Amino acid sequence: MAEKAPKKRKPMIGLQPEGDVDWSTYRGVLVVVEQRGGRAKPVSWQLLGQASRLAAKLEAPVMALVIGSNVSHLAQEAIYRGADRVYLCDSPELENYRTRPYSRVCLHVIRTYKPEIVLMGATYTGRDLAGAIATHLPTGLTADSTQLEVDDERLLLASRPAFSEKMLATILCKQFKPQMATARAGVFEALPRDESRTGEIIPVPPQIKPEDIAVEVLEFLEATGKVNLEDADVIVAGGRGLGGPTGFRLLEELAAELGGVVGASRAAVDLGWISHDHQVGQTGTTVRPKLYFAIGISGAVQHVVGMQNSTYIVAINKDPQAPIFKIANYGIVGDLFHIVPAITETLRKRKAGVGVLSQGAASTPQTV
Ligand SMILES: Cc1cc2nc3c(=O)[nH]c(=O)nc-3n(C[C@H](O)[C@H](O)[C@H](O)COP(=O)(O)OP(=O)(O)OC[C@H]3O[C@@H](n4cnc5c(N)ncnc54)[C@H](O)[C@@H]3O)c2cc1C
């Protein structure tokens, strides 16, 4: 009996671009800059840094898209941060983020200027906007990436944790352009700000239609009580070694002296000692502060991936073999309940002009 020829699969409705598309006309890496009230989210500059690295391999331009009201300074800033070309859509109607008007501007820019890769922060806004755009284009989208590379065929290799964060999946979008990804804050390094960089700023008209005004933003209320780990320069994080929720009071006092915020390991969060928004790590927030205190935290790999890019790491642990010391710049071996109040007190005295905190790098853990 003759073998049946396999049935040709029809593409899913809406997933087929109309007519023949010449994907080779798509060139360059575009970062959608996220801002609120004229202040850019740090993840936007981190993504511009990674976009520059990818674009160098692709020998293609780095582009940025700035949308908002009174945001022309951010277009200039994007050039200092690595963009060769910035599309600027500056209009009073775009003051507050709304999915429809913002996605119309993005779609107009992508369809007109054809970037081969589009990147956004994996923030609430970035996730909403990226999903809306990807379905309209239509193209694939990898959400929440933690690694972004390109291969020899100009394909974006976007990796993200999968299967309850136990594996890393690398996702490719081979058939459509642009290749889109959102990426976590704190994962990539921003380029040093360079005021000598020059670039082109291209104004883009707002693409607003009457039906887009269906949603009106009356007021913006900041979420109260939630910690902002992503933007913090100093994080004082504690783990199971704190022994209970009251241990976090010591950390709050130290953080207050340093102008920082309190972070936590998952163990402390799972034990109910502190809320999940404080959690640093693979299933928490990825952070990149200038100074990170790891106090009573052993240094499990799932914690370390979330904070290893901190500029300086200070570890306080009673176990000299704790893995956290392998990545710490400064290590103090001893009981945190003695060490932390002593540091806080020394800082207080220093502020008051009494005594000075002794300085000096400890390449090996110091026992107290
Ligand atoms: C899929 C998955 C995802 C995960 N995601 C995360 C994540 O996002 N973030 C995260 O943090 N973990 C995560 N984990 C959990 C992680 O594997 C560890 O279990 C967790 O980080 C351990 O937290 P800890 O260091 O506070 O506790 P422990 O590992 O129990 O360490 C406590 C440390 O405190 C020290 N200590 C105790 N008493 C004192 C004292 N008096 N003075 C000084 N030091 C003291 C001990 O020596 C010890 O090193 C994840 C695990 C899995 C499987």
Short mmCIF file of C-alpha atoms and ligand atoms in Angstrom, two decimals:
data_model
loop_
_atom_site.label_atom_id
_atom_site.label_comp_id
_atom_site.label_asym_id
_atom_site.label_seq_id
_atom_site.Cartn_x
_atom_site.Cartn_y
_atom_site.Cartn_z
CA MET A 1 0.00 0.00 0.00
CA ALA A 2 1.34 3.45 -0.96
CA GLU A 3 2.35 5.62 1.99
CA LYS A 4 0.22 8.69 2.49
CA ALA A 5 2.01 11.97 1.91
CA PRO A 6 2.11 14.00 5.16
CA LYS A 7 -0.54 16.70 5.30
CA LYS A 8 0.76 20.23 4.83
CA ARG A 9 0.20 22.11 8.04
CA LYS A 10 -1.64 25.39 7.79
CA PRO A 11 -0.13 28.16 9.88
CA MET A 12 -2.26 29.18 12.83
CA ILE A 13 -4.67 32.00 12.04
CA GLY A 14 -3.00 35.34 12.36
CA LEU A 15 0.52 33.94 12.41
CA GLN A 16 1.16 34.33 8.69
CA PRO A 17 2.44 37.65 7.45
CA GLU A 18 0.67 38.83 4.30
CA GLY A 19 2.57 38.27 1.04
CA ASP A 20 6.28 37.50 0.70
CA VAL A 21 8.38 39.28 3.24
CA ASP A 22 12.06 39.94 2.67
CA TRP A 23 13.40 39.48 6.20
CA SER A 24 16.91 40.48 5.11
CA THR A 25 15.78 44.12 5.07
CA TYR A 26 15.48 43.97 8.88
CA ARG A 27 18.68 45.29 10.47
CA GLY A 28 19.79 46.49 13.90
CA VAL A 29 18.80 46.13 17.54
CA LEU A 30 16.06 48.34 18.99
CA VAL A 31 15.57 48.96 22.72
CA VAL A 32 12.27 50.42 23.88
CA VAL A 33 13.21 52.80 26.70
CA GLU A 34 10.84 52.65 29.65
CA GLN A 35 10.32 55.83 31.61
CA ARG A 36 7.94 57.35 34.10
CA GLY A 37 7.75 61.07 34.73
CA GLY A 38 10.81 61.63 32.53
CA ARG A 39 13.01 59.20 34.50
CA ALA A 40 14.21 56.11 32.66
CA LYS A 41 14.17 52.70 34.30
CA PRO A 42 17.76 51.45 34.78
CA VAL A 43 16.86 48.27 32.88
CA SER A 44 16.57 50.37 29.70
CA TRP A 45 20.23 51.44 29.91
CA GLN A 46 21.27 47.89 30.83
CA LEU A 47 19.49 46.64 27.70
CA LEU A 48 21.15 49.33 25.58
CA GLY A 49 24.49 48.00 26.88
CA GLN A 50 23.59 44.46 25.79
CA ALA A 51 22.10 45.74 22.51
CA SER A 52 25.47 47.39 21.77
CA ARG A 53 27.26 44.08 22.34
CA LEU A 54 24.81 42.19 20.08
CA ALA A 55 24.87 44.91 17.41
CA ALA A 56 28.69 44.85 17.34
CA LYS A 57 28.54 41.14 16.45
CA LEU A 58 25.84 41.77 13.87
CA GLU A 59 27.67 44.84 12.50
CA ALA A 60 24.36 46.66 12.74
CA PRO A 61 23.12 49.87 14.38
CA VAL A 62 21.84 50.23 17.95
CA MET A 63 18.49 51.97 18.09
CA ALA A 64 16.33 53.25 20.94
CA LEU A 65 12.68 54.26 21.05
CA VAL A 66 11.66 56.88 23.60
CA ILE A 67 7.92 57.47 24.14
CA GLY A 68 6.35 59.95 26.57
CA SER A 69 5.73 63.61 27.24
CA ASN A 70 8.68 66.01 27.71
CA VAL A 71 11.16 63.20 27.24
CA SER A 72 13.57 64.63 24.65
CA HIS A 73 16.36 64.61 27.28
CA LEU A 74 16.02 60.82 27.39
CA ALA A 75 16.66 60.61 23.64
CA GLN A 76 19.99 62.38 24.17
CA GLU A 77 20.68 60.19 27.20
CA ALA A 78 20.05 57.07 25.11
CA ILE A 79 22.82 58.20 22.75
CA TYR A 80 25.21 58.65 25.69
CA ARG A 81 24.23 55.13 26.78
CA GLY A 82 25.00 53.44 23.44
CA ALA A 83 22.27 54.23 20.87
CA ASP A 84 23.31 55.29 17.36
CA ARG A 85 19.80 56.37 16.42
CA VAL A 86 16.86 57.31 18.63
CA TYR A 87 13.21 57.45 17.58
CA LEU A 88 11.50 60.03 19.76
CA CYS A 89 7.74 60.22 20.14
CA ASP A 90 7.09 63.14 22.48
CA SER A 91 3.48 64.19 22.97
CA PRO A 92 1.31 65.30 25.93
CA GLU A 93 -1.15 62.44 25.20
CA LEU A 94 1.66 59.97 25.85
CA GLU A 95 2.47 61.20 29.35
CA ASN A 96 1.15 58.03 31.01
CA TYR A 97 1.62 54.51 29.72
CA ARG A 98 -1.40 52.96 28.07
CA THR A 99 -1.18 49.82 25.97
CA ARG A 100 -2.89 51.01 22.81
CA PRO A 101 -1.23 54.37 22.15
CA TYR A 102 2.21 53.08 23.12
CA SER A 103 1.90 49.91 21.06
CA ARG A 104 0.76 51.93 18.02
CA VAL A 105 3.94 54.02 18.21
CA CYS A 106 6.08 50.88 18.60
CA LEU A 107 4.35 49.15 15.68
CA HIS A 108 4.80 52.23 13.47
CA VAL A 109 8.54 52.42 14.28
CA ILE A 110 9.12 48.67 13.84
CA ARG A 111 7.22 48.51 10.54
CA THR A 112 8.92 51.63 9.19
CA TYR A 113 12.51 51.14 10.36
CA LYS A 114 12.60 47.30 10.52
CA PRO A 115 14.91 46.33 13.40
CA GLU A 116 15.86 42.64 13.43
CA ILE A 117 15.79 42.48 17.26
CA VAL A 118 13.53 44.37 19.69
CA LEU A 119 14.28 44.36 23.43
CA MET A 120 12.29 45.63 26.43
CA GLY A 121 12.58 45.35 30.19
CA ALA A 122 10.65 42.48 31.77
CA THR A 123 8.79 44.99 33.93
CA TYR A 124 4.99 45.20 34.25
CA THR A 125 4.92 47.76 31.43
CA GLY A 126 7.48 45.96 29.25
CA ARG A 127 5.66 42.65 29.53
CA ASP A 128 2.33 44.25 28.62
CA LEU A 129 3.71 46.25 25.71
CA ALA A 130 5.89 43.48 24.25
CA GLY A 131 3.01 41.01 24.23
CA ALA A 132 0.67 43.47 22.53
CA ILE A 133 3.23 44.29 19.83
CA ALA A 134 4.32 40.68 19.16
CA THR A 135 0.73 39.58 18.50
CA HIS A 136 0.12 42.46 16.08
CA LEU A 137 3.27 42.05 14.00
CA PRO A 138 3.01 38.96 14.30
CA THR A 139 6.24 37.49 15.63
CA GLY A 140 7.64 35.44 18.51
CA LEU A 141 8.50 36.82 21.93
CA THR A 142 10.72 35.34 24.63
CA ALA A 143 9.65 36.76 27.98
CA ASP A 144 11.84 37.25 31.03
CA SER A 145 15.21 36.43 29.43
CA THR A 146 18.36 36.21 31.52
CA GLN A 147 20.82 35.73 28.63
CA LEU A 148 20.82 37.26 25.15
CA GLU A 149 23.26 36.26 22.41
CA VAL A 150 23.28 36.08 18.61
CA ASP A 151 24.52 33.25 16.41
CA ASP A 152 26.22 33.27 12.98
CA GLU A 153 22.83 33.29 11.23
CA ARG A 154 21.81 36.50 13.02
CA LEU A 155 19.37 34.56 15.20
CA LEU A 156 18.70 35.85 18.70
CA LEU A 157 19.38 33.19 21.34
CA ALA A 158 17.18 34.28 24.23
CA SER A 159 17.59 32.11 27.31
CA ARG A 160 15.29 32.02 30.31
CA PRO A 161 14.67 29.73 33.26
CA ALA A 162 12.07 27.03 32.53
CA PHE A 163 10.42 24.04 34.23
CA SER A 164 9.99 25.66 37.66
CA GLU A 165 13.29 27.49 37.11
CA LYS A 166 15.24 24.20 37.20
CA MET A 167 16.51 24.45 33.59
CA LEU A 168 17.60 27.18 31.23
CA ALA A 169 15.74 27.14 27.89
CA THR A 170 17.18 28.90 24.85
CA ILE A 171 14.41 30.10 22.55
CA LEU A 172 14.79 31.10 18.89
CA CYS A 173 12.38 32.81 16.52
CA LYS A 174 13.51 31.51 13.12
CA GLN A 175 10.59 32.44 10.89
CA PHE A 176 9.63 36.00 11.68
CA LYS A 177 11.19 39.39 12.32
CA PRO A 178 11.77 41.23 14.49
CA GLN A 179 12.93 38.71 17.07
CA MET A 180 11.59 40.00 20.36
CA ALA A 181 12.58 39.50 23.98
CA THR A 182 11.95 41.05 27.35
CA ALA A 183 14.82 40.79 29.83
CA ARG A 184 15.09 40.97 33.59
CA ALA A 185 16.46 44.06 35.26
CA GLY A 186 19.91 43.76 36.79
CA VAL A 187 21.11 40.98 34.50
CA PHE A 188 22.99 43.03 31.90
CA GLU A 189 25.55 45.72 32.45
CA ALA A 190 24.92 49.25 31.23
CA LEU A 191 27.74 50.90 29.27
CA PRO A 192 29.55 53.74 31.02
CA ARG A 193 27.74 57.00 30.22
CA ASP A 194 29.70 58.72 27.45
CA GLU A 195 28.81 62.34 26.69
CA SER A 196 31.16 62.38 23.70
CA ARG A 197 28.92 59.91 21.81
CA THR A 198 26.87 61.34 18.97
CA GLY A 199 23.81 59.98 17.23
CA GLU A 200 20.70 60.82 15.28
CA ILE A 201 17.34 61.69 16.86
CA ILE A 202 14.37 61.03 14.57
CA PRO A 203 11.00 62.51 15.64
CA VAL A 204 8.05 60.13 15.34
CA PRO A 205 4.47 61.48 15.23
CA PRO A 206 2.07 60.07 17.87
CA GLN A 207 -0.14 57.46 16.24
CA ILE A 208 -3.14 58.14 18.47
CA LYS A 209 -6.64 57.36 17.22
CA PRO A 210 -9.86 58.51 18.94
CA GLU A 211 -10.63 54.97 20.16
CA ASP A 212 -7.27 54.88 21.97
CA ILE A 213 -8.53 57.46 24.43
CA ALA A 214 -11.01 54.90 25.83
CA VAL A 215 -8.79 54.60 28.89
CA GLU A 216 -7.87 57.76 30.76
CA VAL A 217 -5.28 57.77 33.53
CA LEU A 218 -6.59 60.02 36.30
CA GLU A 219 -3.87 59.58 38.88
CA PHE A 220 -0.74 57.55 39.46
CA LEU A 221 -0.49 55.99 42.91
CA GLU A 222 2.88 54.54 43.88
CA ALA A 223 2.59 51.10 45.46
CA THR A 224 3.24 51.65 49.14
CA GLY A 225 5.14 49.28 51.36
CA LYS A 226 6.83 47.48 48.45
CA VAL A 227 10.59 47.51 48.37
CA ASN A 228 12.36 48.60 45.18
CA LEU A 229 15.38 46.30 44.99
CA GLU A 230 16.03 46.89 41.29
CA ASP A 231 16.98 50.55 41.65
CA ALA A 232 18.75 50.32 45.03
CA ASP A 233 22.45 51.21 45.31
CA VAL A 234 22.77 49.50 48.69
CA ILE A 235 21.05 46.25 49.70
CA VAL A 236 21.38 44.68 53.14
CA ALA A 237 20.12 41.12 52.69
CA GLY A 238 19.50 38.49 55.33
CA GLY A 239 18.84 34.76 55.32
CA ARG A 240 17.97 31.84 57.56
CA GLY A 241 20.91 32.75 59.81
CA LEU A 242 18.82 35.64 61.17
CA GLY A 243 16.84 33.07 63.13
CA GLY A 244 13.45 34.80 62.81
CA PRO A 245 11.63 37.94 61.68
CA THR A 246 13.07 40.05 64.50
CA GLY A 247 16.56 39.48 63.06
CA PHE A 248 15.51 41.69 60.15
CA ARG A 249 15.25 44.69 62.53
CA LEU A 250 19.07 44.66 62.76
CA LEU A 251 19.24 44.74 58.98
CA GLU A 252 16.72 47.58 58.74
CA GLU A 253 18.85 49.65 61.12
CA LEU A 254 22.01 49.01 59.10
CA ALA A 255 20.18 49.71 55.82
CA ALA A 256 18.86 53.00 57.25
CA GLU A 257 22.41 54.11 58.12
CA LEU A 258 23.62 53.24 54.62
CA GLY A 259 20.61 54.68 52.78
CA GLY A 260 19.81 51.21 51.47
CA VAL A 261 16.97 48.70 51.42
CA VAL A 262 16.52 45.24 52.93
CA GLY A 263 16.75 42.10 50.80
CA ALA A 264 16.31 38.44 51.72
CA SER A 265 17.06 34.89 50.70
CA ARG A 266 14.23 32.61 49.68
CA ALA A 267 14.65 30.60 52.88
CA ALA A 268 13.76 33.69 54.93
CA VAL A 269 10.80 34.46 52.63
CA ASP A 270 9.51 30.88 52.66
CA LEU A 271 9.68 30.88 56.47
CA GLY A 272 7.38 33.92 56.41
CA TRP A 273 9.92 36.25 58.04
CA ILE A 274 9.69 38.86 55.28
CA SER A 275 7.56 39.42 52.15
CA HIS A 276 8.45 38.05 48.71
CA ASP A 277 9.17 41.47 47.18
CA HIS A 278 12.39 41.44 49.26
CA GLN A 279 13.60 38.15 47.76
CA VAL A 280 16.81 38.22 45.75
CA GLY A 281 17.68 35.41 43.36
CA GLN A 282 16.49 33.16 40.60
CA THR A 283 12.85 33.22 41.67
CA GLY A 284 13.10 36.70 43.19
CA THR A 285 14.65 39.89 41.88
CA THR A 286 17.99 40.12 40.08
CA VAL A 287 19.91 43.03 41.56
CA ARG A 288 23.01 45.03 40.70
CA PRO A 289 23.65 47.43 43.60
CA LYS A 290 26.96 49.14 44.34
CA LEU A 291 27.05 47.44 47.76
CA TYR A 292 25.42 44.14 48.77
CA PHE A 293 25.52 42.75 52.30
CA ALA A 294 24.81 38.98 52.50
CA ILE A 295 24.13 38.34 56.19
CA GLY A 296 23.42 34.82 57.44
CA ILE A 297 23.07 33.69 53.82
CA SER A 298 24.95 30.55 52.77
CA GLY A 299 25.37 31.45 49.08
CA ALA A 300 23.26 28.84 47.28
CA VAL A 301 23.53 29.12 43.51
CA GLN A 302 19.89 30.26 43.19
CA HIS A 303 20.65 33.20 45.47
CA VAL A 304 24.01 34.01 43.93
CA VAL A 305 22.65 34.32 40.35
CA GLY A 306 20.50 37.17 41.58
CA MET A 307 23.24 39.26 43.22
CA GLN A 308 26.64 38.25 41.82
CA ASN A 309 26.80 41.35 39.63
CA SER A 310 26.84 43.69 42.65
CA THR A 311 29.90 45.96 42.59
CA TYR A 312 30.95 45.08 46.17
CA ILE A 313 29.73 42.10 48.16
CA VAL A 314 30.20 41.92 51.93
CA ALA A 315 29.43 38.52 53.48
CA ILE A 316 28.85 37.95 57.19
CA ASN A 317 28.58 34.30 58.19
CA LYS A 318 29.65 32.18 61.15
CA ASP A 319 30.73 29.32 58.86
CA PRO A 320 34.12 30.05 57.24
CA GLN A 321 33.33 27.43 54.56
CA ALA A 322 30.07 29.10 53.47
CA PRO A 323 30.04 29.33 49.64
CA ILE A 324 29.09 33.03 49.82
CA PHE A 325 32.71 33.83 50.74
CA LYS A 326 33.83 32.61 47.29
CA ILE A 327 32.14 35.57 45.61
CA ALA A 328 32.47 38.15 48.41
CA ASN A 329 34.90 41.06 48.15
CA TYR A 330 34.90 41.38 51.94
CA GLY A 331 34.20 38.49 54.29
CA ILE A 332 33.58 38.58 58.03
CA VAL A 333 33.40 35.24 59.87
CA GLY A 334 31.45 35.47 63.07
CA ASP A 335 28.10 35.83 64.74
CA LEU A 336 25.93 38.30 62.85
CA PHE A 337 24.17 39.30 66.07
CA HIS A 338 27.46 40.82 67.28
CA ILE A 339 28.83 42.06 63.96
CA VAL A 340 25.81 43.82 62.45
CA PRO A 341 25.02 46.05 65.49
CA ALA A 342 28.75 46.87 65.74
CA ILE A 343 28.87 48.06 62.10
CA THR A 344 25.65 50.07 62.54
CA GLU A 345 26.99 51.68 65.70
CA THR A 346 30.31 52.53 64.04
CA LEU A 347 28.49 54.14 61.12
CA ARG A 348 26.33 56.17 63.52
CA LYS A 349 29.39 57.36 65.40
CA ARG A 350 31.14 58.22 62.17
CA LYS A 351 28.15 60.29 61.05
CA ALA A 352 28.20 62.04 64.42
CA GLY A 353 31.93 62.67 63.94
CA VAL A 354 33.02 60.25 66.70
CA GLY A 355 35.66 57.69 65.61
CA VAL A 356 36.20 56.35 62.08
CA LEU A 357 35.31 52.98 60.53
CA SER A 358 38.60 51.16 59.88
CA GLN A 359 39.22 50.60 56.18
CA GLY A 360 41.00 47.88 54.21
CA ALA A 361 40.15 45.04 51.86
CA ALA A 362 39.86 41.53 53.18
CA SER A 363 40.61 39.15 50.35
CA THR A 364 40.20 36.25 52.80
CA PRO A 365 37.42 36.08 55.42
CA GLN A 366 38.33 37.81 58.70
CA THR A 367 37.23 36.12 61.92
CA VAL A 368 35.54 38.29 64.53
C1 LIG B 1 14.02 26.27 41.81
C2 LIG B 1 14.62 26.98 42.99
C3 LIG B 1 14.63 28.35 43.01
C4 LIG B 1 15.21 29.06 44.08
N1 LIG B 1 15.22 30.42 44.06
C5 LIG B 1 15.86 31.07 45.08
C6 LIG B 1 15.96 32.51 45.07
O1 LIG B 1 15.43 33.20 44.19
N2 LIG B 1 16.61 33.09 46.08
C7 LIG B 1 17.21 32.40 47.12
O2 LIG B 1 17.80 33.02 48.00
N3 LIG B 1 17.10 31.05 47.14
C8 LIG B 1 16.44 30.39 46.17
N4 LIG B 1 16.31 29.04 46.24
C9 LIG B 1 16.70 28.36 47.51
C10 LIG B 1 18.20 28.11 47.65
O3 LIG B 1 18.52 26.87 47.05
C11 LIG B 1 18.60 28.04 49.15
O4 LIG B 1 17.83 27.07 49.80
C12 LIG B 1 18.42 29.38 49.88
O5 LIG B 1 19.02 30.42 49.16
C13 LIG B 1 19.08 29.27 51.25
O6 LIG B 1 18.83 30.44 51.99
P1 LIG B 1 19.80 30.88 53.16
O7 LIG B 1 21.17 31.08 52.62
O8 LIG B 1 19.15 32.01 53.86
O9 LIG B 1 19.74 29.65 54.15
P2 LIG B 1 20.86 28.51 54.54
O10 LIG B 1 21.33 27.90 53.30
O11 LIG B 1 20.20 27.71 55.57
O12 LIG B 1 22.02 29.41 55.13
C14 LIG B 1 21.98 30.06 56.37
C15 LIG B 1 23.38 30.59 56.65
O13 LIG B 1 23.37 31.37 57.82
C16 LIG B 1 24.56 31.14 58.53
N5 LIG B 1 24.32 31.49 59.93
C17 LIG B 1 23.48 30.87 60.82
N6 LIG B 1 23.48 31.52 62.00
C18 LIG B 1 24.35 32.56 61.87
C19 LIG B 1 24.79 33.58 62.75
N7 LIG B 1 24.31 33.69 64.00
N8 LIG B 1 25.69 34.46 62.29
C20 LIG B 1 26.19 34.37 61.03
N9 LIG B 1 25.80 33.43 60.15
C21 LIG B 1 24.89 32.53 60.57
C22 LIG B 1 24.85 29.67 58.31
O14 LIG B 1 26.23 29.39 58.51
C23 LIG B 1 24.41 29.49 56.86
O15 LIG B 1 25.49 29.66 55.95
C24 LIG B 1 15.76 28.33 45.18
C25 LIG B 1 15.75 26.92 45.14
C26 LIG B 1 15.19 26.26 44.07
C27 LIG B 1 15.19 24.77 44.06
#
